[in-house]
Tab-separated table of C-alpha atoms and ligand atoms in Angstrom:
chain	number	residue	atom	x	y	z
T	1	MET	CA	-0.117	0.193	-0.382
T	2	LYS	CA	1.469	3.427	-0.919
T	3	THR	CA	2.134	5.826	2.003
T	4	ASN	CA	1.220	9.550	1.685
T	5	ILE	CA	3.293	12.320	1.172
T	6	TYR	CA	1.854	15.149	2.220
T	7	PHE	CA	2.970	18.264	0.207
T	8	ASP	CA	0.009	20.718	0.315
T	9	ASN	CA	0.468	22.442	3.602
T	10	ALA	CA	-0.170	25.737	2.148
T	11	CYS	CA	-3.647	24.243	1.686
T	12	THR	CA	-4.087	23.398	5.554
T	13	SER	CA	-1.052	21.831	7.704
T	14	TYR	CA	-1.005	18.333	8.144
T	15	PRO	CA	-0.042	16.455	10.529
T	16	LYS	CA	-0.956	18.742	13.427
T	17	PRO	CA	0.823	18.500	16.884
T	18	THR	CA	-0.407	15.556	18.907
T	19	SER	CA	-1.287	18.435	21.555
T	20	VAL	CA	-3.834	20.018	19.045
T	21	PRO	CA	-6.310	17.009	19.224
T	22	GLU	CA	-5.545	16.159	22.720
T	23	ALA	CA	-6.416	19.780	23.926
T	24	MET	CA	-9.680	19.945	21.794
T	25	ALA	CA	-10.839	16.462	22.835
T	26	ASN	CA	-9.900	17.642	26.475
T	27	TYR	CA	-12.326	20.320	26.492
T	28	ILE	CA	-15.513	18.530	24.613
T	29	THR	CA	-14.736	15.595	27.243
T	30	SER	CA	-13.998	17.550	30.471
T	31	LEU	CA	-14.668	21.387	30.206
T	32	GLY	CA	-17.256	21.723	27.575
T	33	SER	CA	-18.101	25.113	28.827
T	34	ASN	CA	-19.195	28.163	26.997
T	35	ILE	CA	-17.336	31.438	27.835
T	36	ASN	CA	-18.501	34.549	29.153
T	37	ARG	CA	-21.827	32.936	30.169
T	38	GLY	CA	-21.383	30.664	33.467
T	39	CYS	CA	-20.423	31.542	36.951
T	40	TYR	CA	-18.948	28.065	37.687
T	41	ASP	CA	-15.379	27.026	37.817
T	42	VAL	CA	-15.332	24.994	34.137
T	43	ALA	CA	-16.748	28.041	32.918
T	44	TYR	CA	-13.765	30.154	34.198
T	45	LYS	CA	-10.876	27.595	33.460
T	46	THR	CA	-12.571	27.701	29.463
T	47	GLU	CA	-12.176	31.500	29.825
T	48	GLU	CA	-9.051	31.384	31.221
T	49	LEU	CA	-7.578	29.495	28.211
T	50	VAL	CA	-9.327	31.850	25.774
T	51	PHE	CA	-7.746	34.661	27.329
T	52	GLU	CA	-4.442	32.726	27.533
T	53	THR	CA	-4.520	32.078	23.484
T	54	ARG	CA	-5.498	35.794	22.782
T	55	GLU	CA	-2.172	36.225	24.943
T	56	LEU	CA	-0.246	33.841	23.062
T	57	LEU	CA	-1.322	35.663	19.662
T	58	LYS	CA	-0.684	38.968	21.019
T	59	ASP	CA	2.691	37.796	21.858
T	60	LEU	CA	3.378	35.987	18.500
T	61	PHE	CA	2.692	39.318	16.586
T	62	ASN	CA	3.784	41.683	19.023
T	63	GLY	CA	0.046	43.233	19.225
T	64	GLU	CA	-0.797	45.989	21.422
T	65	ASP	CA	-3.319	44.307	23.570
T	66	SER	CA	-4.696	41.005	23.808
T	67	ARG	CA	-8.354	42.248	24.214
T	68	ASN	CA	-7.574	43.546	20.117
T	69	VAL	CA	-7.303	39.872	19.342
T	70	VAL	CA	-10.418	38.759	17.512
T	71	PHE	CA	-11.634	35.151	17.057
T	72	THR	CA	-13.193	34.573	13.244
T	73	LYS	CA	-13.498	31.265	11.661
T	74	ASN	CA	-10.537	31.831	9.226
T	75	VAL	CA	-8.538	34.628	7.244
T	76	THR	CA	-11.230	35.205	4.631
T	77	GLU	CA	-13.617	36.062	7.337
T	78	SER	CA	-11.161	38.229	9.066
T	79	LEU	CA	-10.363	40.071	5.492
T	80	ASN	CA	-14.368	40.320	4.821
T	81	PHE	CA	-14.609	41.600	8.464
T	82	ILE	CA	-11.923	44.532	7.833
T	83	ILE	CA	-12.638	45.236	4.190
T	84	LYS	CA	-16.358	45.563	4.747
T	85	GLY	CA	-16.099	47.013	7.990
T	86	LEU	CA	-13.426	49.457	7.176
T	87	LEU	CA	-14.068	51.213	3.810
T	88	LYS	CA	-16.949	53.472	2.762
T	89	PRO	CA	-18.230	54.508	-0.727
T	90	GLY	CA	-15.914	56.719	-2.181
T	91	ASP	CA	-12.826	55.132	-0.522
T	92	HIS	CA	-9.991	53.635	-2.739
T	93	VAL	CA	-7.342	51.222	-1.743
T	94	LEU	CA	-4.274	49.327	-3.229
T	95	VAL	CA	-3.389	45.688	-3.436
T	96	SER	CA	-0.929	43.934	-4.728
T	97	SER	CA	-1.076	42.044	-7.783
T	98	MET	CA	-0.773	38.549	-6.018
T	99	GLU	CA	-3.630	38.610	-3.805
T	100	HIS	CA	-5.900	35.939	-2.681
T	101	ASN	CA	-9.347	35.856	-3.625
T	102	ALA	CA	-9.808	36.323	0.000
T	103	VAL	CA	-8.828	39.965	-0.880
T	104	MET	CA	-9.898	40.325	-4.561
T	105	ARG	CA	-13.615	38.946	-3.791
T	106	PRO	CA	-14.498	41.068	-1.241
T	107	LEU	CA	-13.322	44.045	-3.116
T	108	VAL	CA	-14.996	43.310	-6.453
T	109	GLN	CA	-18.054	42.737	-4.487
T	110	LEU	CA	-17.622	46.578	-2.795
T	111	SER	CA	-17.095	47.862	-6.040
T	112	GLU	CA	-20.504	48.280	-6.727
T	113	ASN	CA	-20.874	50.469	-3.879
T	114	ASN	CA	-18.024	53.103	-5.520
T	115	ILE	CA	-15.258	51.474	-3.766
T	116	THR	CA	-12.419	51.259	-5.797
T	117	PHE	CA	-9.146	49.720	-5.824
T	118	ASP	CA	-5.629	49.176	-7.908
T	119	ARG	CA	-3.306	46.540	-8.111
T	120	ILE	CA	0.280	47.252	-7.343
T	121	PRO	CA	1.739	45.705	-10.313
T	122	CYS	CA	4.805	42.714	-9.043
T	123	HIS	CA	7.221	40.958	-11.245
T	124	GLU	CA	6.711	38.260	-13.131
T	125	ASP	CA	8.675	35.962	-10.399
T	126	GLY	CA	6.128	37.240	-7.584
T	127	SER	CA	8.525	39.846	-6.138
T	128	MET	CA	7.420	43.644	-5.801
T	129	ASP	CA	9.205	47.271	-5.659
T	130	THR	CA	7.816	49.604	-3.411
T	131	SER	CA	8.590	52.189	-5.834
T	132	ALA	CA	5.365	51.027	-8.051
T	133	ILE	CA	3.241	52.013	-5.137
T	134	ILE	CA	3.848	55.610	-4.919
T	135	PRO	CA	1.885	56.595	-8.490
T	136	LEU	CA	-1.013	54.555	-7.309
T	137	ILE	CA	-1.940	56.619	-4.416
T	138	ARG	CA	-4.771	58.952	-4.633
T	139	PRO	CA	-6.035	62.024	-2.250
T	140	ASN	CA	-8.831	58.998	-1.496
T	141	THR	CA	-6.649	56.009	-0.758
T	142	LYS	CA	-7.475	54.575	2.483
T	143	ALA	CA	-5.097	51.548	2.753
T	144	ILE	CA	-2.849	49.167	1.409
T	145	ILE	CA	-4.113	45.477	1.792
T	146	MET	CA	-1.689	42.947	1.089
T	147	LEU	CA	-0.613	39.105	1.607
T	148	HIS	CA	3.131	38.364	3.279
T	149	ALA	CA	3.676	35.441	0.955
T	150	SER	CA	2.189	34.248	-2.282
T	151	ASN	CA	0.359	30.852	-1.979
T	152	VAL	CA	1.102	29.999	-5.324
T	153	CYS	CA	4.859	30.868	-5.814
T	154	GLY	CA	5.940	31.259	-2.198
T	155	THR	CA	7.612	34.674	-3.006
T	156	LEU	CA	7.561	37.021	0.186
T	157	LEU	CA	6.516	40.883	-0.369
T	158	PRO	CA	8.470	43.558	1.261
T	159	ILE	CA	5.947	44.006	4.321
T	160	LYS	CA	8.687	46.136	6.085
T	161	ASP	CA	9.155	48.795	3.794
T	162	VAL	CA	5.327	48.811	2.955
T	163	GLY	CA	4.585	49.424	6.568
T	164	GLN	CA	6.841	52.364	6.768
T	165	LEU	CA	5.439	53.617	3.158
T	166	CYS	CA	1.957	53.340	4.761
T	167	SER	CA	3.125	55.194	7.775
T	168	LYS	CA	4.718	57.978	5.801
T	169	TYR	CA	1.700	58.399	3.107
T	170	LYS	CA	-0.766	58.000	6.354
T	171	LEU	CA	-2.398	54.497	4.745
T	172	LEU	CA	-3.852	52.115	6.727
T	173	PHE	CA	-1.714	48.486	6.407
T	174	ILE	CA	-3.776	45.442	6.651
T	175	LEU	CA	-1.836	42.022	6.147
T	176	ASP	CA	-2.799	38.786	5.315
T	177	CYS	CA	-0.303	36.534	6.881
T	178	ALA	CA	-1.929	33.248	6.031
T	179	GLN	CA	1.363	31.640	4.654
T	180	THR	CA	3.855	33.100	6.995
T	181	ALA	CA	2.527	33.315	10.566
T	182	GLY	CA	4.098	31.008	12.563
T	183	VAL	CA	7.099	30.769	10.285
T	184	PHE	CA	8.315	34.190	9.637
T	185	ASP	CA	8.895	36.930	12.297
T	186	ILE	CA	5.810	39.661	11.999
T	187	ASP	CA	5.648	42.586	14.402
T	188	MET	CA	2.603	44.577	14.276
T	189	VAL	CA	4.587	47.724	15.986
T	190	ASP	CA	7.768	47.436	13.874
T	191	MET	CA	6.400	46.422	10.373
T	192	ASN	CA	3.491	49.131	11.500
T	193	ILE	CA	0.603	47.132	10.939
T	194	ASP	CA	-2.698	47.887	11.988
T	195	ALA	CA	-4.627	44.917	11.155
T	196	LEU	CA	-3.359	41.664	10.677
T	197	CYS	CA	-5.568	38.957	9.957
T	198	PHE	CA	-4.434	35.271	10.255
T	199	THR	CA	-5.717	31.780	10.042
T	200	GLY	CA	-5.004	29.281	12.522
T	201	HIS	CA	-5.200	26.156	10.003
T	202	LYS	CA	-2.126	26.409	8.029
T	203	SER	CA	1.666	27.226	9.394
T	204	LEU	CA	-0.056	28.029	12.831
T	205	MET	CA	-0.930	24.129	12.739
T	206	GLY	CA	-3.961	24.462	14.723
T	207	PRO	CA	-7.301	23.064	13.595
T	208	GLN	CA	-9.725	24.537	10.711
T	209	GLY	CA	-12.479	26.761	11.619
T	210	ILE	CA	-10.343	29.100	13.679
T	211	GLY	CA	-8.698	32.469	12.894
T	212	GLY	CA	-8.591	35.885	13.491
T	213	PHE	CA	-7.567	39.484	13.261
T	214	ILE	CA	-5.348	41.561	15.455
T	215	LEU	CA	-6.354	45.405	15.624
T	216	LYS	CA	-4.172	48.575	16.678
T	217	SER	CA	-6.200	50.135	19.157
T	218	HIS	CA	-6.827	53.237	16.799
T	219	MET	CA	-8.556	50.736	14.306
T	220	ILE	CA	-11.475	49.640	16.889
T	221	ASN	CA	-13.346	52.465	16.003
T	222	LYS	CA	-12.852	52.978	12.551
T	223	LEU	CA	-14.374	49.588	12.168
T	224	ASN	CA	-18.386	48.584	11.517
T	225	PRO	CA	-18.715	45.362	13.246
T	226	LEU	CA	-19.805	43.048	10.488
T	227	ILE	CA	-21.883	40.789	12.909
T	228	SER	CA	-23.939	41.346	16.045
T	229	GLY	CA	-25.793	39.410	18.710
T	230	GLY	CA	-25.193	38.341	22.292
T	231	THR	CA	-21.649	38.512	23.421
T	232	GLY	CA	-22.746	37.507	27.472
T	233	SER	CA	-21.641	40.738	28.321
T	234	ILE	CA	-24.070	43.873	29.248
T	235	SER	CA	-26.946	41.930	28.395
T	236	HIS	CA	-29.389	44.474	29.586
T	237	THR	CA	-28.794	46.514	26.502
T	238	GLU	CA	-29.694	45.685	22.669
T	239	PHE	CA	-26.824	48.403	21.931
T	240	ILE	CA	-23.403	46.260	20.551
T	241	PRO	CA	-20.684	46.661	23.240
T	242	GLU	CA	-18.057	49.248	22.795
T	243	PHE	CA	-15.357	47.461	24.729
T	244	MET	CA	-13.028	44.633	23.071
T	245	PRO	CA	-13.416	41.845	21.930
T	246	ASP	CA	-17.046	41.909	22.327
T	247	ARG	CA	-17.408	44.496	19.904
T	248	PHE	CA	-16.546	42.261	17.052
T	249	GLU	CA	-17.315	38.903	18.908
T	250	ALA	CA	-20.753	37.729	18.995
T	251	GLY	CA	-22.409	34.611	19.681
T	252	THR	CA	-20.871	31.277	20.860
T	253	PRO	CA	-17.240	31.113	19.434
T	254	ASN	CA	-15.537	27.875	18.102
T	255	ILE	CA	-14.092	26.997	21.366
T	256	PRO	CA	-12.803	23.459	20.655
T	257	GLY	CA	-10.908	25.414	17.554
T	258	ILE	CA	-9.492	28.239	19.978
T	259	LEU	CA	-8.143	25.740	22.482
T	260	GLY	CA	-6.774	23.333	19.630
T	261	LEU	CA	-4.796	26.584	18.406
T	262	ASN	CA	-3.745	27.377	21.864
T	263	ALA	CA	-2.035	23.941	21.775
T	264	SER	CA	-0.447	24.565	18.455
T	265	LEU	CA	0.657	28.195	19.598
T	266	LYS	CA	2.665	26.378	22.352
T	267	TRP	CA	4.085	23.747	20.145
T	268	ILE	CA	5.364	26.668	17.792
T	269	ARG	CA	7.008	28.665	20.958
T	270	ASP	CA	8.640	25.507	22.316
T	271	LYS	CA	9.989	24.636	18.934
T	272	GLY	CA	10.898	28.115	17.999
T	273	ILE	CA	9.987	29.760	14.726
T	274	SER	CA	13.616	30.124	13.399
T	275	ASN	CA	13.965	26.298	13.815
T	276	ILE	CA	10.664	25.869	11.945
T	277	LYS	CA	11.898	28.418	9.134
T	278	GLU	CA	15.121	27.147	9.002
T	279	HIS	CA	13.903	23.318	8.460
T	280	GLU	CA	11.330	24.212	5.831
T	281	LEU	CA	13.659	26.640	4.025
T	282	SER	CA	15.990	23.852	3.863
T	283	LEU	CA	13.229	21.241	2.342
T	284	THR	CA	12.183	24.119	-0.102
T	285	GLY	CA	16.040	24.872	-1.335
T	286	HIS	CA	16.745	21.080	-2.011
T	287	MET	CA	13.485	20.924	-4.132
T	288	LEU	CA	14.528	24.061	-5.914
T	289	GLU	CA	17.620	22.107	-7.008
T	290	GLU	CA	16.070	19.153	-8.103
T	291	LEU	CA	13.449	21.063	-10.152
T	292	ILE	CA	15.892	22.930	-11.654
T	293	GLN	CA	18.092	19.731	-12.579
T	294	LEU	CA	14.941	18.450	-14.037
T	295	GLU	CA	14.030	21.566	-16.040
T	296	SER	CA	17.564	21.287	-17.641
T	297	SER	CA	17.686	17.667	-18.274
T	298	THR	CA	13.972	16.923	-19.509
T	299	ASP	CA	12.721	20.380	-20.676
T	300	LYS	CA	9.267	19.397	-19.861
T	301	ILE	CA	8.590	21.369	-16.375
T	302	LYS	CA	9.149	24.884	-15.984
T	303	LEU	CA	9.404	26.197	-12.356
T	304	ILE	CA	7.498	29.578	-11.288
T	305	GLY	CA	8.928	32.024	-9.028
T	306	ARG	CA	12.256	32.700	-7.632
T	307	ARG	CA	14.863	30.143	-8.404
T	308	ASN	CA	16.437	30.236	-4.784
T	309	ILE	CA	15.368	30.290	-1.050
T	310	GLU	CA	16.402	34.065	-0.569
T	311	SER	CA	12.752	36.245	0.063
T	312	ARG	CA	10.432	33.032	-0.244
T	313	VAL	CA	8.392	30.616	1.695
T	314	GLY	CA	8.177	26.653	1.601
T	315	VAL	CA	5.651	27.014	-1.598
T	316	ILE	CA	6.943	26.033	-5.051
T	317	SER	CA	4.678	26.040	-8.129
T	318	ILE	CA	5.495	24.546	-11.601
T	319	THR	CA	3.914	24.057	-14.896
T	320	THR	CA	4.804	21.464	-17.419
T	321	THR	CA	5.318	21.549	-21.245
T	322	ASP	CA	3.394	18.483	-22.516
T	323	ASP	CA	0.826	16.779	-20.641
T	324	GLU	CA	-2.220	18.074	-18.670
T	325	LEU	CA	-1.250	19.452	-15.007
T	326	SER	CA	-4.157	17.855	-13.597
T	327	ASN	CA	-3.027	14.179	-15.089
T	328	ILE	CA	0.512	14.866	-13.474
T	329	ALA	CA	-0.815	15.419	-10.002
T	330	TYR	CA	-3.242	12.772	-10.123
T	331	GLU	CA	-0.505	10.270	-11.048
T	332	LEU	CA	1.781	11.879	-8.415
T	333	GLU	CA	-1.407	10.820	-6.121
T	334	GLN	CA	-2.310	7.288	-7.776
T	335	GLU	CA	0.940	6.055	-8.499
T	336	TYR	CA	3.554	7.284	-5.411
T	337	GLY	CA	1.024	8.807	-2.874
T	338	ILE	CA	2.520	12.364	-3.181
T	339	LEU	CA	-0.055	14.845	-2.320
T	340	THR	CA	-0.194	18.369	-4.253
T	341	ARG	CA	-2.470	21.009	-5.254
T	342	VAL	CA	-3.430	21.542	-8.927
T	343	GLY	CA	-4.862	24.459	-10.405
T	344	LEU	CA	-5.160	28.023	-9.784
T	345	HIS	CA	-5.057	28.064	-5.713
T	346	CYS	CA	-7.783	30.700	-5.382
T	347	ALA	CA	-5.542	33.455	-6.884
T	348	PRO	CA	-6.209	34.100	-10.396
T	349	SER	CA	-4.532	37.996	-10.001
T	350	ALA	CA	-1.495	36.050	-8.869
T	351	HIS	CA	-1.407	33.715	-11.689
T	352	LYS	CA	-1.840	36.503	-14.194
T	353	THR	CA	0.879	38.218	-12.937
T	354	LEU	CA	3.033	34.874	-12.971
T	355	ASN	CA	1.730	34.125	-16.634
T	356	THR	CA	0.465	31.137	-15.170
T	357	PHE	CA	-3.249	32.190	-16.129
T	358	PRO	CA	-5.382	29.904	-17.147
T	359	THR	CA	-3.560	26.891	-16.906
T	360	GLY	CA	-2.383	27.117	-13.420
T	361	THR	CA	0.205	25.237	-11.502
T	362	ILE	CA	1.021	22.106	-9.485
T	363	ARG	CA	2.312	23.290	-5.964
T	364	PHE	CA	4.234	21.349	-3.593
T	365	SER	CA	4.143	23.070	0.020
T	366	PHE	CA	6.168	22.123	3.202
T	367	GLY	CA	5.591	21.851	6.773
T	368	PRO	CA	7.324	20.782	9.664
T	369	ASP	CA	7.048	16.992	9.272
T	370	ASN	CA	8.357	16.826	5.884
T	371	THR	CA	11.683	15.428	5.341
T	372	HIS	CA	14.569	15.162	2.567
T	373	ASP	CA	13.705	11.969	2.056
T	374	GLU	CA	10.582	12.701	0.821
T	375	VAL	CA	11.960	15.717	-1.268
T	376	ASP	CA	14.206	12.920	-2.600
T	377	PHE	CA	11.302	10.606	-3.456
T	378	VAL	CA	9.005	13.460	-5.177
T	379	ALA	CA	11.729	14.486	-7.384
T	380	LYS	CA	12.358	11.001	-8.415
T	381	SER	CA	8.660	10.450	-9.161
T	382	LEU	CA	8.324	13.710	-11.022
T	383	LYS	CA	11.362	12.429	-13.209
T	384	THR	CA	9.862	9.065	-14.039
T	385	LEU	CA	6.710	10.479	-14.833
T	386	LEU	CA	8.031	12.886	-17.084
T	387	THR	CA	10.151	10.846	-18.652
T	388	ARG	CA	8.686	7.914	-19.861
X	401	PLP	C1	-2.787	34.158	1.241
X	401	PLP	C2	-3.732	33.376	1.555
X	401	PLP	N1	-4.890	34.372	1.884
X	401	PLP	C3	-6.152	33.894	2.390
X	401	PLP	C4	-6.453	32.371	2.203
X	401	PLP	C5	-7.431	32.032	2.549
X	401	PLP	O1	-7.498	31.129	3.655
X	401	PLP	P1	-8.712	30.398	4.767
X	401	PLP	O2	-9.290	29.633	3.684
X	401	PLP	O3	-8.345	29.939	5.790
X	401	PLP	O4	-9.519	31.519	5.112
X	401	PLP	C6	-5.395	31.717	1.759
X	401	PLP	C7	-5.434	30.245	1.730
X	401	PLP	O5	-5.164	29.518	1.008
X	401	PLP	C8	-4.178	31.892	1.543
X	401	PLP	O6	-2.836	31.395	1.084
């Protein structure tokens, strides 16, 4: 029987640290209480753990205040909260040309309300020059909304420079760190990030269904809450609480998800971000070398994006010259148990930038559990498939 080799961590990370399902099961079987509602010991214990998770997130991203950590179900919901809560008719924003549809679809939806956007053009390897931003700034430009790393080709965008530029031109800076949280250092103060949107189930190693955003305090009153309802607080009034996080969190949260994320954040803290990064970049470098060799010996694949580990994350895309991409991805799985992702990865704008639209790419993405032996096996299998 073939054993699966999981190279689809950019989609969702697998396997999770064992402490993640343990924490979730422990909550369901031994605590089980809601938060902000019950005055009994297990409710207080659950509240403490949820609070601790906000603290872990605040510390990871150098947020201002753990009360400004708001839980959602994923980064898509977080971006919708920020984009739709912040922008008003007449506003203009800038995005990179590498964005995921989690940013593009809300913006296209809002364009019906006279909210406009421009794409900052990126190079064919997915990289960006910040000098391309300045000519696009208009008097009504309110914010730059941008991902930290491409989920298609792994290229990092220069977020520290963009943060400085936002500060100089008085623009808000909203970051989608779906592909970098927990692997790359992200500092909301140092990088001048006003709202940071994260998802729990990718490089943060938590379960699906939990994500969130972290606000600088000056953002709180700039955002209209997208949802409202019971919070367990100030129940005498039908008005939305003004304090955090209740201003943006209504209804019962995903407590098993939050506590699973609590466990994965502790796992990341104990393992050390720099060690995780070093491991993933080492696998990336190895895979890039194998692919570059294959590219020159067979002429049948084309590596997309940057060709070395500088300014990139552990996400690699290829196209092929004479076979259907989906056939190759299918055969990699059926014959060798190698799990990849094929297609457009919810990012048509990025593929247009990379010149891989509408065909798409096969994507290999690494996580903490992958090994160099797996990279060797994948390279060998790919070579066999392409040369037979
Ligand atoms: C850069 C980026 N943004 C947003 C998303 C959406 O993530 P989620 O499905 O967790 O909301 C992804 C997932 O692929 C992504 O890679």
